[in-house]
Short mmCIF file of N, CA and C in Angstrom, two decimals:
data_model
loop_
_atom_site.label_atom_id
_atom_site.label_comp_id
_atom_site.label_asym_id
_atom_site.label_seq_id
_atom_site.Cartn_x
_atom_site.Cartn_y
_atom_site.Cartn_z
N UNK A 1 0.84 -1.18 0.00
CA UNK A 1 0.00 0.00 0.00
C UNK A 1 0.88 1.24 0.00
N UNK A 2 0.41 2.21 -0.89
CA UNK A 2 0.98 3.40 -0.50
C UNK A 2 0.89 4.15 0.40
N UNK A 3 1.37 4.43 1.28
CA UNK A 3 1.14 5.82 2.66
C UNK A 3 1.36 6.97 2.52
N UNK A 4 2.07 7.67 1.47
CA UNK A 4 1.83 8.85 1.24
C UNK A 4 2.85 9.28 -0.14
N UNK A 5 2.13 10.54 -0.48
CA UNK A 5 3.07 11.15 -1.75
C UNK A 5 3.49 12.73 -0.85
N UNK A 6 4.45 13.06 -1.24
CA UNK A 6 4.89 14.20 -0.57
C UNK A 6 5.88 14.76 -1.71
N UNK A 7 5.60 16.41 -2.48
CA UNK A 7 6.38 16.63 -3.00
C UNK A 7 6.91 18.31 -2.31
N UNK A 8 8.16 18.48 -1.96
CA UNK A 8 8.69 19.60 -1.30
C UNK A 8 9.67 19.90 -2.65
N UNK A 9 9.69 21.19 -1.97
CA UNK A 9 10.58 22.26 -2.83
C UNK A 9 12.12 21.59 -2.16
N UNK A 10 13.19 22.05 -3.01
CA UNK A 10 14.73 21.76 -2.29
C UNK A 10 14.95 22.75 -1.15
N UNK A 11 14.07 23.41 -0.18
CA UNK A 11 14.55 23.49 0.94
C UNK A 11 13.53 23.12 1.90
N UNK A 12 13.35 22.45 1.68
CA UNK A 12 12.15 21.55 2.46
C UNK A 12 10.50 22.06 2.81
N UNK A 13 10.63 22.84 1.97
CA UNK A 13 8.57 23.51 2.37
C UNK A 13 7.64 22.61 1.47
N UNK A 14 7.29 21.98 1.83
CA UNK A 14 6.27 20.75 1.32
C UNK A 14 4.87 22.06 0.55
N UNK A 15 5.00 20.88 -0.49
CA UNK A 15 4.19 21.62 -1.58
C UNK A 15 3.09 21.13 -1.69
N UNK A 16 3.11 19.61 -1.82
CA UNK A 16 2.07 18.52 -1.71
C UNK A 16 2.00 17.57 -0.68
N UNK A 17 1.08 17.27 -0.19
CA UNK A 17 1.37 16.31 1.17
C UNK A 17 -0.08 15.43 0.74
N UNK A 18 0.25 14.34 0.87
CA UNK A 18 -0.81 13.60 0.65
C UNK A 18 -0.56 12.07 1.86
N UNK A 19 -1.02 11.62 2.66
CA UNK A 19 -0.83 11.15 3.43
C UNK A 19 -2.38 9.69 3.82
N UNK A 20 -2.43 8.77 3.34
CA UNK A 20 -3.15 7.52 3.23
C UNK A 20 -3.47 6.72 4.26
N UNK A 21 -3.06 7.40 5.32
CA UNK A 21 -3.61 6.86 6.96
C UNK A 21 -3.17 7.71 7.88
N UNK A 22 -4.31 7.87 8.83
CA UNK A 22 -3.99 9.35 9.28
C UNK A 22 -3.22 9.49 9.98
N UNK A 23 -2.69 10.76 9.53
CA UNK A 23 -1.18 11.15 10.61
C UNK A 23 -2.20 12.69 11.38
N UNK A 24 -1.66 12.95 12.51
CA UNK A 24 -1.79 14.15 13.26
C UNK A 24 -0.94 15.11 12.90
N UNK A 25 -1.66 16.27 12.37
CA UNK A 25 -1.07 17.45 11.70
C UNK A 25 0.89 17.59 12.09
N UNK A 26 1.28 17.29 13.46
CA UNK A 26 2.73 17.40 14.21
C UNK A 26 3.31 16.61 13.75
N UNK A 27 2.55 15.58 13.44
CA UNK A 27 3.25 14.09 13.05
C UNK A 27 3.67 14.43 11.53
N UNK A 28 3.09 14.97 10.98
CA UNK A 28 2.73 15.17 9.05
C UNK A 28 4.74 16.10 9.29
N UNK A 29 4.42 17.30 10.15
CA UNK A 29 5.52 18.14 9.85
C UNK A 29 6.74 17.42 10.46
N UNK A 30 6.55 16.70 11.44
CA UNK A 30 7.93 16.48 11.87
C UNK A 30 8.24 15.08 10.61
N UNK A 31 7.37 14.31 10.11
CA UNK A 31 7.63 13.25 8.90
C UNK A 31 8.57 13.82 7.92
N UNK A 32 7.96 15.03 7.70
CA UNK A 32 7.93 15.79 6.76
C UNK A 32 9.70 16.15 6.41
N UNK A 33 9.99 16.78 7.95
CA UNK A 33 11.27 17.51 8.08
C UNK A 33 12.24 16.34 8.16
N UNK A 34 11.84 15.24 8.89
CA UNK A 34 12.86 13.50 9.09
C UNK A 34 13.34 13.31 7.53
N UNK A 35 12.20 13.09 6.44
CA UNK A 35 12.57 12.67 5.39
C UNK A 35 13.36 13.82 4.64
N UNK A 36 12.67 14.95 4.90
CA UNK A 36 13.68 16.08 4.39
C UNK A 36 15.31 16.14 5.07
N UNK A 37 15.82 15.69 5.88
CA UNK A 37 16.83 15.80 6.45
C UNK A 37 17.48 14.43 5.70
N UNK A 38 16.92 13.34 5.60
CA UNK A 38 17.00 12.06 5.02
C UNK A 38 17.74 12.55 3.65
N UNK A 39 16.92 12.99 2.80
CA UNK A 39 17.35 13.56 1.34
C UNK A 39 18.12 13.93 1.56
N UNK A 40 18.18 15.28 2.11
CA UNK A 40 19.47 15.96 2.04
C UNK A 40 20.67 15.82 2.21
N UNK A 41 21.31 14.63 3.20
CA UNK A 41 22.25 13.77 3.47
C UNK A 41 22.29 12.78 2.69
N UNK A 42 22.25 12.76 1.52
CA UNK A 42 22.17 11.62 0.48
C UNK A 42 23.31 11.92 -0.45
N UNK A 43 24.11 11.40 -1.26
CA UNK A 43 25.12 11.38 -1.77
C UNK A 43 23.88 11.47 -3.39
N UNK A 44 24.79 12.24 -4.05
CA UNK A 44 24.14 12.02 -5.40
C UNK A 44 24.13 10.79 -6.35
N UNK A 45 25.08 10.17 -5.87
CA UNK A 45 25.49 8.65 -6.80
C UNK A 45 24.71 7.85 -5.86
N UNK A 46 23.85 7.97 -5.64
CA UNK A 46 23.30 6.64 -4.56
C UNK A 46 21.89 6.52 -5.00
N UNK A 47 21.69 4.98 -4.42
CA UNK A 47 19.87 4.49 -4.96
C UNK A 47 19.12 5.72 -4.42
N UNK A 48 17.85 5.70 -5.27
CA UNK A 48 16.55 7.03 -4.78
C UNK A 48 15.72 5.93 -3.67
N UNK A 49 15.81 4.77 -3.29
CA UNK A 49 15.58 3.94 -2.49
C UNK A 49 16.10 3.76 -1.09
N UNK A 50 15.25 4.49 -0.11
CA UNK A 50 15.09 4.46 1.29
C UNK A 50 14.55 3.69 2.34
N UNK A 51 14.83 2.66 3.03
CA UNK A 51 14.38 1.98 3.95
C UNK A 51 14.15 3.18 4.89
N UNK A 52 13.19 3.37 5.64
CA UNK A 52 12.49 4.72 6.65
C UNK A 52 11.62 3.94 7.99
N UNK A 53 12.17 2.45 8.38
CA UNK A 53 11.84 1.71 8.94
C UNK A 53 11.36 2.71 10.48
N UNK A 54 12.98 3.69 11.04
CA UNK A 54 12.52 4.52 11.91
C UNK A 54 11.55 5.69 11.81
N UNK A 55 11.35 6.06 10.77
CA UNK A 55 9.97 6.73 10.68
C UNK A 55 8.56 6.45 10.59
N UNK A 56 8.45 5.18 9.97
CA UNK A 56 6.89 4.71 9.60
C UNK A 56 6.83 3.19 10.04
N UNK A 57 7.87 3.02 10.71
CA UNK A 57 7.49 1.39 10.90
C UNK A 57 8.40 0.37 10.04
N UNK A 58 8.23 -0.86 10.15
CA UNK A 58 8.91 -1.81 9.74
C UNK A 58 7.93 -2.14 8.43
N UNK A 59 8.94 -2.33 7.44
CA UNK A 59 8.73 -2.58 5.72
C UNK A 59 8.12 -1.32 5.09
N UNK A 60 8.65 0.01 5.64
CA UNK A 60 8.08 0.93 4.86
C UNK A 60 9.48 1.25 4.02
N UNK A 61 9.65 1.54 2.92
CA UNK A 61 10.35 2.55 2.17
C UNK A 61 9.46 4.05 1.67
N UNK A 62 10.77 4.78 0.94
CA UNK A 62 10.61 5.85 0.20
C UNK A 62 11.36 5.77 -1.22
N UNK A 63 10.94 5.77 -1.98
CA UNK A 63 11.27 6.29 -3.55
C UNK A 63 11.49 7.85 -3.66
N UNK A 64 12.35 8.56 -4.18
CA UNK A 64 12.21 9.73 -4.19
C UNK A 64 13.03 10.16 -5.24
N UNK A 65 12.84 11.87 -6.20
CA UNK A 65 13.53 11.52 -7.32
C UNK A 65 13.17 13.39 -7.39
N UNK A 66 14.55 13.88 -7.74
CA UNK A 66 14.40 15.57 -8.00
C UNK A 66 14.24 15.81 -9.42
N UNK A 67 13.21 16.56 -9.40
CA UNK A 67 13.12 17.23 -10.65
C UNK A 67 13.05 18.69 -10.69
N UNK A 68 14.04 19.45 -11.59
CA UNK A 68 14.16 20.73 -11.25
C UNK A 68 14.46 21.07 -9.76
N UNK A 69 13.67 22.13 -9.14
CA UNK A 69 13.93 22.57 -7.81
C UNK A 69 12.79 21.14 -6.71
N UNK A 70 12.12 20.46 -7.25
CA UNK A 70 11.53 19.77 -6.23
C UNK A 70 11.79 18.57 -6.12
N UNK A 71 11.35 17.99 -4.89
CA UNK A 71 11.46 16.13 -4.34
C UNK A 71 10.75 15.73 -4.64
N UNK A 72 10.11 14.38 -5.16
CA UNK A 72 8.91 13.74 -5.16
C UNK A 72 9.01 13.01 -4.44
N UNK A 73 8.42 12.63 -3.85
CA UNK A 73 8.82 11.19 -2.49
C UNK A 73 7.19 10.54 -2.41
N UNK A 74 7.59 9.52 -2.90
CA UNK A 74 6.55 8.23 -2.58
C UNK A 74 7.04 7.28 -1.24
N UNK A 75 6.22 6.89 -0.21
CA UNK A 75 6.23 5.98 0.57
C UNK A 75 4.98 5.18 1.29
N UNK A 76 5.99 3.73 0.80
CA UNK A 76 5.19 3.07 0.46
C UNK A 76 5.53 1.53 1.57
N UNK A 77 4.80 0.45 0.86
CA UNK A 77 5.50 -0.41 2.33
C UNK A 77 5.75 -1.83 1.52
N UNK A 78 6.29 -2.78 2.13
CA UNK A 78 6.49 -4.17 1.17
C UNK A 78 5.62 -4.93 0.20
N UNK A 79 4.24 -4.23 0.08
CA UNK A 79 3.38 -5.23 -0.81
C UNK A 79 3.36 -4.35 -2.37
N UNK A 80 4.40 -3.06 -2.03
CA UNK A 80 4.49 -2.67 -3.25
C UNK A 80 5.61 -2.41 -4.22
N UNK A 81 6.12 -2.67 -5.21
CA UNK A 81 6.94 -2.77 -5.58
C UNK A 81 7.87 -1.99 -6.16
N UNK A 82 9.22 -1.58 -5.69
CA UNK A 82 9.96 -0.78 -5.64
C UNK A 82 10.31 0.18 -7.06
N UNK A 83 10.28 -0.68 -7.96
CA UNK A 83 10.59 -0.51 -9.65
C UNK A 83 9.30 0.72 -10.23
N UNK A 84 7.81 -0.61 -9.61
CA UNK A 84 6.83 0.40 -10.01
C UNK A 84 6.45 1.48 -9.30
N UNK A 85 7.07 1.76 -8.16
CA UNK A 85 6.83 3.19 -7.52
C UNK A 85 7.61 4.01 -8.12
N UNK A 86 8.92 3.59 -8.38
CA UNK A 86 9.02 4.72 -9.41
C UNK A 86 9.43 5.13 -10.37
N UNK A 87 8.63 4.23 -11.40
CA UNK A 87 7.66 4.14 -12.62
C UNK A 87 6.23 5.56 -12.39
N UNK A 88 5.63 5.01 -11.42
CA UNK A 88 4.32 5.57 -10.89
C UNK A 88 4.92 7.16 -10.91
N UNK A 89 5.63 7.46 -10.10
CA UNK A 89 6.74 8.85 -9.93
C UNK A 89 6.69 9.42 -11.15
N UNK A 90 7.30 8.53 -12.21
CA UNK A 90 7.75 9.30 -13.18
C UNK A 90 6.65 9.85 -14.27
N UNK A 91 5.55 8.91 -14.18
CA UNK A 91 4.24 8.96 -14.55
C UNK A 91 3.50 10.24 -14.43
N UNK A 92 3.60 10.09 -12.84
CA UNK A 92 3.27 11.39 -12.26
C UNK A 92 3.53 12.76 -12.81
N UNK A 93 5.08 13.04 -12.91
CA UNK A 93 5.63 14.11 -13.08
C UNK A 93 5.30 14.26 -14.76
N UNK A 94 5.35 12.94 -15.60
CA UNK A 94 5.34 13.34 -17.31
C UNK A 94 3.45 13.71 -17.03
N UNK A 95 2.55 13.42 -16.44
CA UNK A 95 1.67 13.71 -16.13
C UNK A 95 1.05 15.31 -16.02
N UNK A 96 2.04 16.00 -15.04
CA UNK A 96 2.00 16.96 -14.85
C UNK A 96 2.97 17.92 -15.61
N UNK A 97 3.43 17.61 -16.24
CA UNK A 97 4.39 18.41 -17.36
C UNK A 97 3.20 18.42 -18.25
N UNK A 98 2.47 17.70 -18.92
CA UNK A 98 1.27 17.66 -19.69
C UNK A 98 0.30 18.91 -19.36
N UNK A 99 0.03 18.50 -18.86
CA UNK A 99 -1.24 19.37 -17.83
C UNK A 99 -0.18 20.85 -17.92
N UNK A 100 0.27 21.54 -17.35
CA UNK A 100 1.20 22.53 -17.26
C UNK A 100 1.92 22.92 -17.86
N UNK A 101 2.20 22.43 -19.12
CA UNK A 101 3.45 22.79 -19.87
C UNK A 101 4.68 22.70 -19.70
N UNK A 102 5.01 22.15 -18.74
CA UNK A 102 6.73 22.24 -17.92
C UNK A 102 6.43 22.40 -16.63
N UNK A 103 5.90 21.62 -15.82
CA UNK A 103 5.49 21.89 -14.55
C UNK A 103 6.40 22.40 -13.33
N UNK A 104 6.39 23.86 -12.90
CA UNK A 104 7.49 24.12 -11.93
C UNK A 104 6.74 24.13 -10.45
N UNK A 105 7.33 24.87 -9.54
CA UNK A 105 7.02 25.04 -8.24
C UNK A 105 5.78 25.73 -8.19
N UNK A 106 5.74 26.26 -8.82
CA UNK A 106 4.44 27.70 -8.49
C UNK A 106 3.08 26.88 -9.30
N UNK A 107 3.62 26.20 -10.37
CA UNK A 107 2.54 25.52 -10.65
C UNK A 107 1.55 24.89 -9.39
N UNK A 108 2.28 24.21 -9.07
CA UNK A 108 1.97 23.13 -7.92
C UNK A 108 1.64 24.25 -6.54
N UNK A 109 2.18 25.01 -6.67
CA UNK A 109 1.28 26.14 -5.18
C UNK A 109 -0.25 26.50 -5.45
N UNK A 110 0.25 27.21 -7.17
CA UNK A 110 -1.32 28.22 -7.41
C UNK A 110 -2.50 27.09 -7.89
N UNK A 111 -1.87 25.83 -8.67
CA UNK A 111 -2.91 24.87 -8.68
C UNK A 111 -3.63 23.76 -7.82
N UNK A 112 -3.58 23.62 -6.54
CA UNK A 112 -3.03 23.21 -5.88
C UNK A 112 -4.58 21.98 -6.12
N UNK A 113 -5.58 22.61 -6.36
CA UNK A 113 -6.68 21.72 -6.60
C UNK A 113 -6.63 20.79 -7.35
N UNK A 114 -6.08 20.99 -8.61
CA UNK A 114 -5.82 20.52 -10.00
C UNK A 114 -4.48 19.10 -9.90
N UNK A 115 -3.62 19.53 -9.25
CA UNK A 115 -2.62 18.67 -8.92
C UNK A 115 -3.14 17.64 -7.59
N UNK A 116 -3.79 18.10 -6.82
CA UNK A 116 -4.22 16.94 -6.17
C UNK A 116 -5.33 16.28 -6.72
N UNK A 117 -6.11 16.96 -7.67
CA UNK A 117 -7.52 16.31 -8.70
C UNK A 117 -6.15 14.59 -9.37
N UNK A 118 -5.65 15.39 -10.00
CA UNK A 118 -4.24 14.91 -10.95
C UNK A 118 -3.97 13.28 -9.92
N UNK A 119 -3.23 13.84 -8.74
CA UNK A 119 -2.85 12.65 -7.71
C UNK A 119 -3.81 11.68 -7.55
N UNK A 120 -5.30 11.94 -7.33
CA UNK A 120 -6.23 10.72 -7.03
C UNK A 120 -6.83 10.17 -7.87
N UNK A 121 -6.38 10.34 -9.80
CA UNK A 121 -6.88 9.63 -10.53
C UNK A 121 -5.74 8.87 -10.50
N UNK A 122 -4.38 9.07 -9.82
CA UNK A 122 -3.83 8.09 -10.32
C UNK A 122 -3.93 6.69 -8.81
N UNK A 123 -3.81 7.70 -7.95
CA UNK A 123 -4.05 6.77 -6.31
C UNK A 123 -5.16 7.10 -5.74
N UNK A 124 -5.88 6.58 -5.44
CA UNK A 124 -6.90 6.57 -4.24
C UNK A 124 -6.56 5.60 -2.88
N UNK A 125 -6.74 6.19 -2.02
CA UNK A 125 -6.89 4.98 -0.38
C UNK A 125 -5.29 4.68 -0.18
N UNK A 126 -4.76 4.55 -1.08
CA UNK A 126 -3.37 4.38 -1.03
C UNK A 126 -3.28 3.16 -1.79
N UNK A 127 -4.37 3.04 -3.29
CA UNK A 127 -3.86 2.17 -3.96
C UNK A 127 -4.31 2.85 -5.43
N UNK A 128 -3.05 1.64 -6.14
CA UNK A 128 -3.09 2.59 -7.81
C UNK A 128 -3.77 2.20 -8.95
N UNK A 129 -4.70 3.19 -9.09
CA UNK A 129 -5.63 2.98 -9.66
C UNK A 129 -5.14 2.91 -11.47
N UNK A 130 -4.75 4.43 -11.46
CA UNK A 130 -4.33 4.20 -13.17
C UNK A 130 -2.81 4.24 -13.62
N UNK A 131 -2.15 4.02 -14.46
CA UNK A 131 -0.76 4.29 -14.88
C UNK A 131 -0.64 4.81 -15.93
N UNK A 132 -1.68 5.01 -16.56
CA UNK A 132 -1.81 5.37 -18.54
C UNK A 132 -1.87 7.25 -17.90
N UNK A 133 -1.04 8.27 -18.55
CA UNK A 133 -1.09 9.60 -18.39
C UNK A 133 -1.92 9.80 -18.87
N UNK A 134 -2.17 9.54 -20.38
CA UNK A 134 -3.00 9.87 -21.43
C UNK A 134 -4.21 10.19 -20.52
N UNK A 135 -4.86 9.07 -20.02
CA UNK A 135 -6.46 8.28 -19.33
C UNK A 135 -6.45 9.33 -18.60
N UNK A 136 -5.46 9.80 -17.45
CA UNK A 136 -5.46 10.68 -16.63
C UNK A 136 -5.92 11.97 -17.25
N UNK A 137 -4.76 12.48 -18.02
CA UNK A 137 -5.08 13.82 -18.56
C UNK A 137 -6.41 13.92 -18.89
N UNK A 138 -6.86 13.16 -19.76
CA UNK A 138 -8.07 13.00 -20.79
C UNK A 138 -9.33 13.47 -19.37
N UNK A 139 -9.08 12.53 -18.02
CA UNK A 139 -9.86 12.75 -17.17
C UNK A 139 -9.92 13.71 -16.73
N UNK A 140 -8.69 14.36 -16.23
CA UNK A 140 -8.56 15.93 -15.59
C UNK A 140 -9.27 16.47 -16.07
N UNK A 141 -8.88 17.12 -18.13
CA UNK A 141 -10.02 17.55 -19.07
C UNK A 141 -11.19 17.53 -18.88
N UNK A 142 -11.81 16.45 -18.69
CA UNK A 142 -12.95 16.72 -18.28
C UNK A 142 -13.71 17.19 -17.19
N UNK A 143 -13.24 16.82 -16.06
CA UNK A 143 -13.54 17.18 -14.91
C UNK A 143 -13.69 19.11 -14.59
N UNK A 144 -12.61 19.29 -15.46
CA UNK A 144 -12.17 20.72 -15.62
C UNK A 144 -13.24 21.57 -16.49
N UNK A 145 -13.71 20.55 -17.36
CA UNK A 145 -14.77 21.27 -18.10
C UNK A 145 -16.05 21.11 -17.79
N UNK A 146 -16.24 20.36 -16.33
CA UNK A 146 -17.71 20.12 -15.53
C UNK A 146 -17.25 20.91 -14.49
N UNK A 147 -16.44 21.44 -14.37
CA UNK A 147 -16.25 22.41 -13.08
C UNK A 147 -16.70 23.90 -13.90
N UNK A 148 -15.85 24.03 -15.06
CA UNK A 148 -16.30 25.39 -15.85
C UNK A 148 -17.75 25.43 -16.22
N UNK A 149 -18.30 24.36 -16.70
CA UNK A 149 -19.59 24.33 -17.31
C UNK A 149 -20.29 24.89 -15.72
N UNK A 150 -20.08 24.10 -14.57
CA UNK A 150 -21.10 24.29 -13.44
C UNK A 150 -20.91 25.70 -12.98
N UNK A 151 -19.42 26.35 -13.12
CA UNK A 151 -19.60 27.70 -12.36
C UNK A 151 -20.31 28.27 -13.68
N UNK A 152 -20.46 28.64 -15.03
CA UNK A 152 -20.64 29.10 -15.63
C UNK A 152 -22.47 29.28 -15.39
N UNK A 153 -23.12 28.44 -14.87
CA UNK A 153 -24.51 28.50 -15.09
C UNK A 153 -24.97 30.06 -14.03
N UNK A 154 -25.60 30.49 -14.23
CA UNK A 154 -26.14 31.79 -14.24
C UNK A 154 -27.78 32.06 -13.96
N UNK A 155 -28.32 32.48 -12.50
CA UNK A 155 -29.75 32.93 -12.56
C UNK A 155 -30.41 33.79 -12.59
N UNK A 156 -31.03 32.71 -13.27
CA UNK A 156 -31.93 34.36 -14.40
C UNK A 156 -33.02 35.04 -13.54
N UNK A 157 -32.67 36.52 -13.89
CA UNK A 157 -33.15 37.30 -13.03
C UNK A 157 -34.57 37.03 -13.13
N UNK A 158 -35.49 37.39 -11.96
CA UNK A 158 -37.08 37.35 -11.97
C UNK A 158 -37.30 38.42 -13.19
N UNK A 159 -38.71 38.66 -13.95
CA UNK A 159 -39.20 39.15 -14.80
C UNK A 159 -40.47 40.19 -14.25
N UNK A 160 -40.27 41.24 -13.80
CA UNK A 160 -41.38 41.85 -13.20
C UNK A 160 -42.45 41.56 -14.16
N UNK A 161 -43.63 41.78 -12.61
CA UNK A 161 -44.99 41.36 -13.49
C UNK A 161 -45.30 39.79 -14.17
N UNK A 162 -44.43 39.37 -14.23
CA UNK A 162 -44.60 37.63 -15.18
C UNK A 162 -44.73 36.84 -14.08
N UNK A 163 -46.20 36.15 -14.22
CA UNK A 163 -46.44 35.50 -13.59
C UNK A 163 -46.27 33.80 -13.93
N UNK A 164 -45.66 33.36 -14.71
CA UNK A 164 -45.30 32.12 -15.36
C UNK A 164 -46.28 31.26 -16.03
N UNK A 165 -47.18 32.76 -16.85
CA UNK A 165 -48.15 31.37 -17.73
C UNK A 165 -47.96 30.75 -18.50
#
């Protein structure tokens, strides 16, 4: 199962936090700052593969992988498989390069609806639902155009005198 997606900027201000069993808001930031300290002490020639046994328990890892200025960090636990998490990651991010054009930091602040819309077509509950971007995008699209269509509707003013015959 997955337990959470977390994507922070490179100095650790979490951008996305998505978290699949509940943590207590203290718990989320101090996770938050452990794995951020984790990264950062990482040698660049080394696996993106983290055993985080002291943070989440026994058989949890983290996948994690920089792009541009941000972290992506998936963690996840032994019934899922290391290769396809991050596969799933990379999915993610060609995902959101789609959607955005080149997806940077600010994307992911000012959209913040849209990118988590984005995250739960691909995971729900903390399991993965789709892997095809295409399916995703195609879905966002729409969703996006039942959100525009619904704000767009408009009531029509009363009609003095008309009594509705």
């Amino acid at each position: 199962m997955i337990r959470g997606v977390i994507v922070m900027n490179d100095r650790g201000k979490p951008r996305l936090v998505k978290f699949y069993e509940f943590q207590p808001a203290e718990k989320q930031q101090e996770l938050i700052r452990s794995i951020y300290r984790v990264l950062c002490s990482r040698a660049e020639n080394v696996s993106n593969f983290v055993k985080v046994d002291s943070l989440f328990g026994q058989d949890v890892r983290l996948v994690y992988k920089t792009f541009a200025t941000l972290y992506f960090v998936f963690i996840f636990d032994s019934s899922e498989n290391e290769l396809a998490m991050l596969d799933l990651m990379q999915v993610f991010v060609e995902t959101l390069d789609k959607v955005f054009s080149n997806v940077c930091e600010l994307d992911v602040v000012f959209n913040f609806n849209k990118v988590h819309t984005i995250l739960e077509e691909f995971i729900l509950g903390g399991q993965v639902l789709e892997t095809n971007s295409s399916e995703v995008v195609k879905t966002v699209e729409e969703i996006l155009k039942m959100e525009r269509a619904a704000n767009s509707i408009k009531v029509v003013p009363s009609i003095p005198g008309w009594q509705g015959r």
